[in-house]
Amino acid sequence: MIRRLRKVYLARFAGVMLLMPAAAGAQEGVALLEQNCGGCHMADETGALSRIEGQRKTPEGWLMTIVRMRLFHGMEITPDEQSRLVHYLSDTQGLAPAETEGYRYILEREPAVVEEVGAPLGEMCARCHSAARVALQRRTQDEWDLHIDFHVGQYPTLEYQALGRDRDWLKLAREEVVPLLAERYPLETDAWTAWAAAQKPEATGSWVFTTRLPEQGEAYGSLEVSGETQPYAVSGTLVTAAGEELPVSGKLNVYTGYEWRANLDIGGTAYRQILAISEDGGSLAGRQFLHAEDSLGGAFSAVRAGASPAIAGVVPSTLAAGSDASVQIVGTGLSGVDLTGALEASGGTANAYGAAIAVSPAAGSDGGVSVASAGAAKEDALTVYSHVDSLRVEPAFGLARVGGAGGSASKVPARFEAVGYWKGPDGETGTQDDIRIGVVPATWSVAPFNEEADQLKDVDHAGKMDRTLGIFMPAVAGPNPERPFSTNNAGNLKVLATLGEVTGEGQLIVTVQRWVDPPIR
């Protein structure tokens, strides 16, 4: 059942966001809700269905609810109807943009976020799933109370698990957690009232963007979104920092008026975008990652082409001093570019992505460079460096998972970046006033994290690090007869990035498979 759950979650999640019909209209949505949910949820005098009316969720949250109804309560619904129902519920009972701020990392599937969750939610909720999963829903107090009943019924051993058996879990949940959740995440908010009445931004049109690919590094390009109904068609071009042009094509659905969910083919590789359209419709922000492996991806930033002058970013964003280079200013409405700071230059040649400018940073130059053009500006959009005082590995703590071996769970790699720093005013490295340079090239390796890892030869068994890309590919899952007790290929490793005489260090835990992988973890 656990494996089937994982497969269904992932298959339906991919399907509902790809090649599905347009969002349901109001009347159609009401009919869909009644047809598929009315058999179990009773309607009140206004026609609103019990339980459903007291909740608001993200598209992924509503999808998880519907899948659970199918798996555990026998709900029968076609993929087409499921997609339309997710659209309708997300549009009418979703979250406003302001309500997702600070928690989008869980929607964007950032692989290395460490939450800091205070009591009582840390012990009562975040011991089983992310705190962001709690924060990305809104309920009435009665619904939060019923949510406690759901947990006890669905997971009857939770009161006897770690951080549960040492306290009166149910009493705390009822008397402390429910009032807290009802106050912090209520159903009715000014933000949702305003967003529900607001004019929603358009996804269609032209966009120029910057992003980072797992193997090619920094990239930029353009997207054209077209169509009268969803899913919209997406086409465009991505240009790597090395100048290689890759065709882009795919499909896009938009939920709640701003939640951008696209599946794209970029040069023959499948990618997924989870982005948010800004409330004014002028920009996009979020994360793009490999469809087959969400741990490998990067931030995505875009501005609407043809709108007011705006700058999405600069590629490359770090530049070694003492050599000629071409810098692409990614933006729209740029009539001429001025670079100021550690690098002074003006002019540039307009192109489909903004403007390209030839630069020659002097040897020994160090510092940030601000970009301005036609009234648009971006401070410290580019950093020129002639030396690096220290390196930091990002993320400082990473996670990879063994997999494969014929099982349903694939390997989950981990990706790291080397970020250069200069000493700050105190003249010391590794202190709070260090000055960030940005991502710099490095040589990658791994070492045992501690004595136990050395004894167990984790470096030999846990997987391999790509010396150039900083991508760690874990080993195969299953018993390994070459290890003590034939244990699996788990490991505890130091991640080392080296540039010249400078080395940065992080930690990587290589652990076992994740069998159940819902859209919101």
XYZ file of C-alpha atoms in Angstrom:
521
model
C 0.000 0.000 0.000
C 2.804 2.441 0.845
C 4.429 2.008 -2.539
C 1.086 2.325 -4.277
C 0.403 5.527 -2.345
C 3.668 7.053 -3.507
C 3.084 6.086 -7.122
C -0.455 7.435 -7.121
C 0.578 10.705 -5.513
C 3.346 11.333 -8.009
C 1.432 10.136 -11.051
C -1.663 12.149 -10.263
C 0.355 15.192 -9.271
C 2.166 15.166 -12.598
C -1.035 14.461 -14.512
C -3.143 17.159 -12.930
C -0.563 19.778 -13.816
C 0.036 18.613 -17.377
C -2.162 18.425 -20.454
C -5.346 18.872 -18.460
C -8.366 20.965 -19.476
C -9.211 24.518 -18.568
C -10.140 25.541 -15.057
C -13.742 24.860 -14.135
C -16.126 27.797 -14.273
C -18.209 28.713 -11.255
C -21.345 26.803 -12.250
C -19.390 23.825 -13.517
C -17.299 23.852 -10.334
C -20.357 23.783 -8.082
C -21.727 20.880 -10.092
C -18.413 19.016 -9.913
C -18.254 19.521 -6.175
C -21.790 18.266 -5.650
C -21.349 15.335 -7.996
C -18.050 14.101 -6.561
C -18.224 15.186 -2.924
C -21.908 15.579 -2.081
C -22.413 11.895 -1.424
C -20.454 12.139 1.845
C -20.377 15.861 2.677
C -23.772 17.263 3.612
C -24.960 20.614 2.253
C -26.235 23.385 4.518
C -29.072 25.792 3.727
C -26.788 27.750 1.360
C -25.657 24.642 -0.483
C -22.131 24.726 0.978
C -20.739 21.261 1.717
C -19.664 20.369 5.238
C -15.920 20.268 5.990
C -15.038 21.608 2.535
C -16.512 25.055 3.149
C -14.348 25.568 6.241
C -10.958 25.179 4.510
C -8.650 26.966 2.084
C -5.557 25.372 0.525
C -2.930 25.564 -2.195
C -3.454 23.580 -5.431
C -1.173 20.868 -4.055
C -3.133 20.839 -0.799
C -6.466 20.302 -2.556
C -4.932 17.611 -4.751
C -3.677 15.763 -1.675
C -7.148 15.920 -0.142
C -8.832 14.503 -3.246
C -6.246 11.723 -3.607
C -6.784 10.795 0.055
C -10.547 10.658 -0.520
C -9.931 8.277 -3.412
C -7.494 6.034 -1.567
C -9.200 5.749 1.786
C -12.864 6.569 1.194
C -13.583 5.050 -2.191
C -14.178 8.315 -4.040
C -14.480 7.680 -7.772
C -13.379 10.533 -9.997
C -11.783 10.695 -13.425
C -8.423 12.432 -13.946
C -10.227 15.068 -16.012
C -12.740 15.793 -13.239
C -9.998 15.746 -10.612
C -8.043 18.376 -12.502
C -11.077 20.611 -12.901
C -12.002 20.210 -9.252
C -8.480 21.147 -8.110
C -8.710 24.241 -10.310
C -12.108 25.240 -8.946
C -11.229 24.737 -5.287
C -7.882 26.501 -5.690
C -9.526 29.461 -7.393
C -12.391 29.819 -4.924
C -10.790 28.533 -1.701
C -7.075 29.028 -2.185
C -4.444 31.154 -0.491
C -3.661 34.766 -1.311
C -0.086 35.546 -2.426
C 0.702 37.142 0.930
C -0.455 33.990 2.732
C 2.163 31.805 1.030
C 5.099 34.125 1.711
C 7.806 32.531 3.791
C 6.575 28.991 3.036
C 6.967 28.676 -0.702
C 10.088 26.555 -0.268
C 7.919 23.527 0.445
C 5.812 24.081 -2.691
C 8.949 24.662 -4.759
C 10.468 21.497 -3.280
C 13.662 23.094 -2.052
C 15.769 20.106 -0.994
C 17.784 21.551 1.885
C 15.654 23.860 4.025
C 16.011 23.357 7.769
C 12.966 24.703 9.568
C 13.160 26.259 12.999
C 9.801 25.565 14.609
C 8.992 26.724 18.108
C 6.782 25.022 20.667
C 4.146 23.726 20.608
C 3.986 23.228 16.819
C 7.501 21.795 16.713
C 6.545 18.881 18.942
C 2.920 18.503 17.946
C 3.079 18.923 14.153
C 6.581 19.281 12.714
C 7.834 15.980 14.107
C 5.948 14.232 11.283
C 5.847 16.756 8.447
C 7.026 20.252 7.652
C 5.663 23.247 9.510
C 5.123 24.825 6.101
C 2.505 22.169 5.358
C 0.519 23.423 8.325
C 0.980 27.064 7.405
C -0.200 26.578 3.835
C -3.812 25.977 4.783
C -6.546 27.976 6.469
C -9.421 26.602 8.561
C -12.128 27.635 10.955
C -11.502 26.739 14.584
C -14.013 23.906 14.300
C -12.126 22.570 11.285
C -8.796 22.736 13.090
C -10.421 20.795 15.931
C -11.757 18.187 13.522
C -8.287 18.007 11.997
C -7.069 16.689 15.340
C -9.715 13.951 15.179
C -8.537 13.105 11.675
C -4.963 12.664 12.891
C -5.964 10.400 15.770
C -8.171 8.310 13.488
C -5.746 8.122 10.581
C -2.606 7.652 12.691
C -3.721 5.943 15.915
C -0.178 5.402 17.189
C 0.842 9.056 17.059
C 0.260 9.537 20.792
C 2.808 6.797 21.503
C 5.549 7.946 19.146
C 8.552 10.116 19.987
C 7.507 13.557 21.312
C 4.003 12.181 21.782
C 4.133 9.583 24.545
C 5.874 11.887 27.016
C 2.914 14.297 27.184
C -0.874 14.363 27.159
C -0.908 14.772 23.412
C -4.655 14.952 22.828
C -5.245 17.417 25.661
C -2.453 19.674 24.417
C -3.735 19.431 20.863
C -7.259 20.424 21.866
C -6.478 23.120 24.413
C -3.268 24.699 23.103
C -2.651 23.834 19.472
C -6.162 24.291 18.057
C -6.626 27.832 19.455
C -3.132 28.734 18.248
C -3.782 27.441 14.739
C -7.172 29.108 14.567
C -5.581 32.439 15.510
C -2.506 32.111 13.314
C -4.138 30.504 10.254
C -7.836 31.480 10.257
C -10.228 30.831 7.402
C -11.226 34.464 6.938
C -8.454 36.988 6.362
C -8.194 40.457 4.864
C -5.541 39.166 2.460
C -7.856 36.544 0.971
C -10.834 38.901 0.815
C -8.735 41.431 -1.104
C -7.206 38.851 -3.424
C -10.549 37.205 -4.213
C -11.857 40.590 -5.400
C -8.674 41.678 -7.196
C -8.051 41.701 -10.936
C -5.818 38.701 -11.558
C -2.572 39.065 -13.550
C -2.222 37.526 -16.997
C 0.116 34.617 -17.543
C -0.031 34.876 -21.315
C 2.470 37.014 -23.153
C 6.245 37.208 -23.355
C 8.719 36.819 -20.477
C 12.514 37.017 -20.193
C 14.185 35.081 -17.405
C 17.314 33.994 -15.567
C 17.797 30.617 -13.936
C 20.435 27.998 -13.162
C 20.566 24.495 -14.656
C 22.034 21.589 -12.666
C 24.908 20.905 -15.080
C 25.199 23.985 -17.311
C 25.021 26.545 -14.517
C 23.640 30.056 -15.048
C 21.318 30.568 -18.000
C 18.814 33.038 -19.398
C 16.136 33.058 -22.047
C 12.635 33.940 -23.129
C 9.207 32.299 -22.851
C 6.078 32.910 -24.883
C 2.818 31.843 -23.224
C -0.205 31.576 -25.494
C -3.722 30.194 -25.601
C -7.310 31.099 -24.738
C -7.834 28.275 -22.270
C -5.680 26.238 -19.934
C -3.351 24.523 -20.242
C -1.534 27.348 -22.015
C 1.171 26.571 -24.552
C 4.721 27.594 -23.639
C 7.549 28.039 -26.140
C 10.871 29.809 -26.086
C 14.633 29.573 -25.943
C 17.126 29.053 -23.127
C 20.721 30.220 -23.518
C 23.442 28.777 -21.302
C 26.301 30.902 -19.998
C 28.483 29.156 -22.585
C 26.213 30.422 -25.362
C 24.390 27.184 -26.243
C 20.773 27.759 -27.289
C 18.181 25.174 -26.190
C 14.562 25.098 -27.409
C 11.814 25.278 -24.770
C 8.284 23.909 -25.103
C 5.574 22.745 -22.751
C 2.277 23.377 -21.001
C 1.215 25.690 -18.177
C -1.668 25.804 -15.719
C -2.338 28.764 -13.418
C -4.214 28.353 -10.141
C -5.699 30.921 -7.769
C -4.821 33.602 -10.293
C -1.045 33.495 -9.670
C 0.190 29.962 -8.940
C 2.214 29.030 -12.060
C 2.703 25.274 -12.646
C 4.460 24.308 -15.880
C 5.982 21.171 -17.344
C 8.632 21.997 -19.937
C 10.996 20.288 -22.332
C 14.305 22.176 -22.398
C 16.655 20.809 -25.018
C 15.228 17.306 -24.637
C 15.191 17.270 -20.823
C 11.970 17.448 -18.805
C 11.759 20.273 -16.267
C 9.094 21.516 -13.905
C 8.414 25.092 -12.813
C 6.659 26.075 -9.600
C 6.450 29.850 -9.679
C 4.318 32.753 -8.497
C 3.175 35.615 -10.698
C 3.529 38.948 -8.919
C 0.290 40.710 -8.032
C 0.959 43.441 -10.605
C 1.651 40.812 -13.278
C 5.093 42.201 -14.065
C 7.351 39.458 -12.727
C 7.694 35.754 -11.944
C 9.697 34.088 -9.184
C 10.153 30.559 -7.919
C 12.092 27.433 -8.733
C 12.732 25.286 -11.806
C 14.001 21.732 -11.441
C 14.398 18.425 -13.242
C 11.026 16.726 -13.525
C 12.602 13.377 -12.711
C 14.534 14.708 -9.712
C 13.384 17.806 -7.876
C 16.591 18.083 -5.829
C 18.401 19.289 -8.969
C 17.270 22.763 -9.924
C 17.653 26.453 -9.314
C 15.920 29.734 -8.696
C 13.931 31.218 -11.578
C 13.298 34.948 -12.014
C 11.478 36.626 -14.907
C 10.021 39.958 -15.965
C 7.311 40.581 -18.527
C 8.762 41.559 -21.894
C 7.386 44.731 -23.407
C 6.291 46.160 -20.069
C 7.922 48.998 -18.129
C 11.737 48.841 -18.022
C 12.807 46.083 -15.632
C 15.866 43.917 -14.958
C 15.505 40.232 -14.064
C 19.189 39.561 -13.516
C 22.678 39.363 -14.997
C 24.446 36.354 -16.502
C 27.088 35.661 -15.375
C 26.471 37.041 -11.894
C 30.122 36.624 -10.838
C 33.071 37.568 -13.019
C 36.777 36.921 -12.505
C 38.871 40.071 -12.842
C 41.527 40.484 -15.475
C 39.783 39.022 -18.521
C 37.430 40.211 -21.249
C 33.858 38.973 -21.109
C 30.351 39.536 -22.429
C 27.665 40.107 -19.810
C 23.984 39.604 -20.574
C 21.649 42.031 -18.807
C 18.325 40.167 -18.781
C 15.379 42.522 -18.820
C 12.941 44.537 -20.875
C 12.774 48.116 -22.129
C 16.535 48.553 -21.815
C 17.786 51.373 -24.030
C 21.390 51.432 -22.852
C 23.228 49.914 -19.929
C 25.379 51.559 -17.278
C 27.556 49.446 -14.999
C 28.953 51.124 -11.914
C 31.086 49.949 -9.025
C 34.043 47.599 -9.338
C 33.398 47.629 -13.070
C 32.556 50.745 -15.093
C 31.006 50.331 -18.542
C 28.266 51.832 -20.687
C 26.457 51.021 -23.902
C 25.590 47.474 -24.808
C 23.788 45.824 -27.700
C 20.064 45.210 -27.458
C 18.875 41.641 -28.085
C 15.801 39.463 -27.493
C 16.675 39.006 -23.809
C 17.651 42.567 -22.887
C 21.132 43.790 -23.721
C 24.652 42.362 -23.935
C 27.633 44.447 -22.973
C 31.334 43.756 -23.443
C 33.397 44.323 -20.299
C 37.038 44.203 -19.267
C 37.301 44.144 -15.470
C 40.760 45.289 -14.467
C 43.092 42.867 -12.753
C 42.854 43.268 -9.015
C 39.267 44.585 -9.124
C 36.994 43.462 -6.327
C 33.471 44.545 -5.506
C 29.843 44.683 -6.495
C 28.523 46.127 -9.729
C 25.148 47.841 -10.042
C 23.200 47.860 -13.292
C 20.923 50.660 -14.535
C 19.077 51.243 -17.779
C 16.087 53.371 -18.819
C 15.042 53.973 -15.233
C 15.391 50.314 -14.179
C 18.142 49.459 -11.706
C 19.519 46.465 -9.822
C 22.146 46.972 -7.138
C 25.034 44.522 -6.849
C 23.638 42.439 -9.711
C 27.181 41.409 -10.641
C 30.312 40.827 -8.566
C 33.869 41.152 -9.857
C 36.554 39.307 -7.899
C 40.290 38.909 -8.162
C 40.647 36.752 -5.069
C 38.541 34.770 -2.593
C 39.250 34.843 1.129
C 36.958 31.985 2.093
C 34.483 29.518 0.673
C 31.181 28.371 2.080
C 29.370 25.308 0.832
C 25.671 25.839 0.163
C 23.637 24.190 1.407
C 25.715 23.735 4.528
C 23.717 20.585 5.291
C 22.500 18.377 2.457
C 20.612 15.123 2.102
C 20.806 12.375 -0.508
C 18.936 9.080 -0.662
C 20.017 5.694 -1.949
C 17.678 4.056 -4.435
C 17.301 2.043 -7.580
C 18.173 -1.673 -7.481
C 14.877 -2.445 -9.187
C 12.797 -0.746 -6.520
C 10.174 1.955 -7.028
C 12.259 4.621 -5.293
C 14.967 6.186 -7.444
C 18.224 7.622 -6.158
C 17.929 11.182 -4.852
C 21.135 13.121 -5.581
C 22.293 16.277 -3.827
C 23.751 19.397 -5.397
C 26.100 21.900 -3.781
C 27.490 25.310 -4.713
C 30.695 27.015 -3.631
C 30.073 30.598 -2.535
C 33.032 32.910 -2.263
C 33.468 35.531 0.479
C 35.819 38.379 1.280
C 36.890 39.352 4.753
C 34.744 42.069 6.252
C 35.824 45.139 8.235
C 37.034 42.992 11.136
C 39.709 41.426 8.887
C 38.700 37.877 9.885
C 37.173 35.106 7.785
C 34.093 33.191 8.863
C 32.518 36.066 10.783
C 29.216 37.897 10.447
C 30.628 40.815 8.463
C 32.127 38.705 5.680
C 31.158 40.013 2.243
C 29.446 37.587 -0.120
C 30.881 37.373 -3.638
C 28.576 34.748 -5.105
C 28.904 31.327 -6.687
C 32.426 30.604 -7.894
C 33.944 27.546 -9.641
C 35.445 24.942 -7.335
C 36.793 21.410 -7.244
C 34.581 19.047 -5.249
C 35.353 16.028 -3.079
C 34.003 14.174 -0.050
C 35.634 12.886 3.129
C 34.431 11.029 6.228
C 32.512 13.392 8.478
C 33.711 11.749 11.693
C 35.637 8.767 13.035
C 32.675 6.418 12.730
C 32.190 7.360 9.067
C 35.870 6.686 8.500
C 35.670 3.255 10.127
C 32.607 2.318 8.091
C 34.262 3.573 4.881
C 31.318 5.795 4.011
C 33.346 7.515 1.279
C 33.791 4.193 -0.516
C 30.192 3.024 -0.245
C 27.774 5.967 -0.007
C 28.162 7.333 -3.549
C 30.238 9.548 -5.816
C 30.779 13.303 -6.036
C 31.180 14.965 -9.434
C 34.411 16.953 -9.039
C 33.288 19.764 -11.342
C 29.520 20.044 -10.867
C 29.219 19.535 -7.115
C 26.498 16.915 -7.690
C 26.628 13.877 -5.419
C 25.026 10.705 -6.775
C 24.245 8.220 -3.982
C 24.890 4.521 -4.264
C 22.364 1.804 -4.940
C 19.843 0.814 -2.262
C 19.780 -2.503 -0.480
C 22.098 -4.632 1.635
C 25.796 -4.336 0.913
C 27.694 -7.506 1.893
C 30.954 -5.556 1.907
C 29.805 -3.472 4.877
C 29.501 -4.517 8.539
C 26.264 -6.451 9.096
C 25.579 -6.093 5.321
C 24.048 -2.744 6.062
C 22.911 -0.381 3.285
C 24.963 2.369 1.663
C 24.061 5.161 4.045
C 26.803 7.561 5.031
C 27.859 10.729 6.839
C 30.208 12.801 4.699
C 32.079 16.074 4.633
C 31.517 17.973 1.402
C 34.666 19.853 0.386
C 34.886 22.688 -2.160
C 38.373 23.922 -3.077
C 39.450 26.986 -5.039
C 43.197 27.570 -5.023
C 44.343 27.547 -1.404
C 40.841 28.041 0.000
C 38.506 25.212 1.040
C 34.911 25.284 2.254
C 33.181 22.476 4.099
C 29.597 21.225 4.391
C 27.878 18.062 5.551
C 25.967 15.450 3.581
C 23.802 12.712 5.043
C 23.165 9.816 2.681
C 20.100 8.014 3.934
C 17.389 5.548 2.912
C 14.536 5.903 0.438
C 11.486 8.104 0.900
C 8.590 5.762 0.185
C 5.725 8.228 0.444
C 6.385 11.513 -1.333
C 3.305 13.756 -1.405
C 3.216 17.112 -3.219
C 3.654 18.937 0.116
C 6.075 17.145 2.413
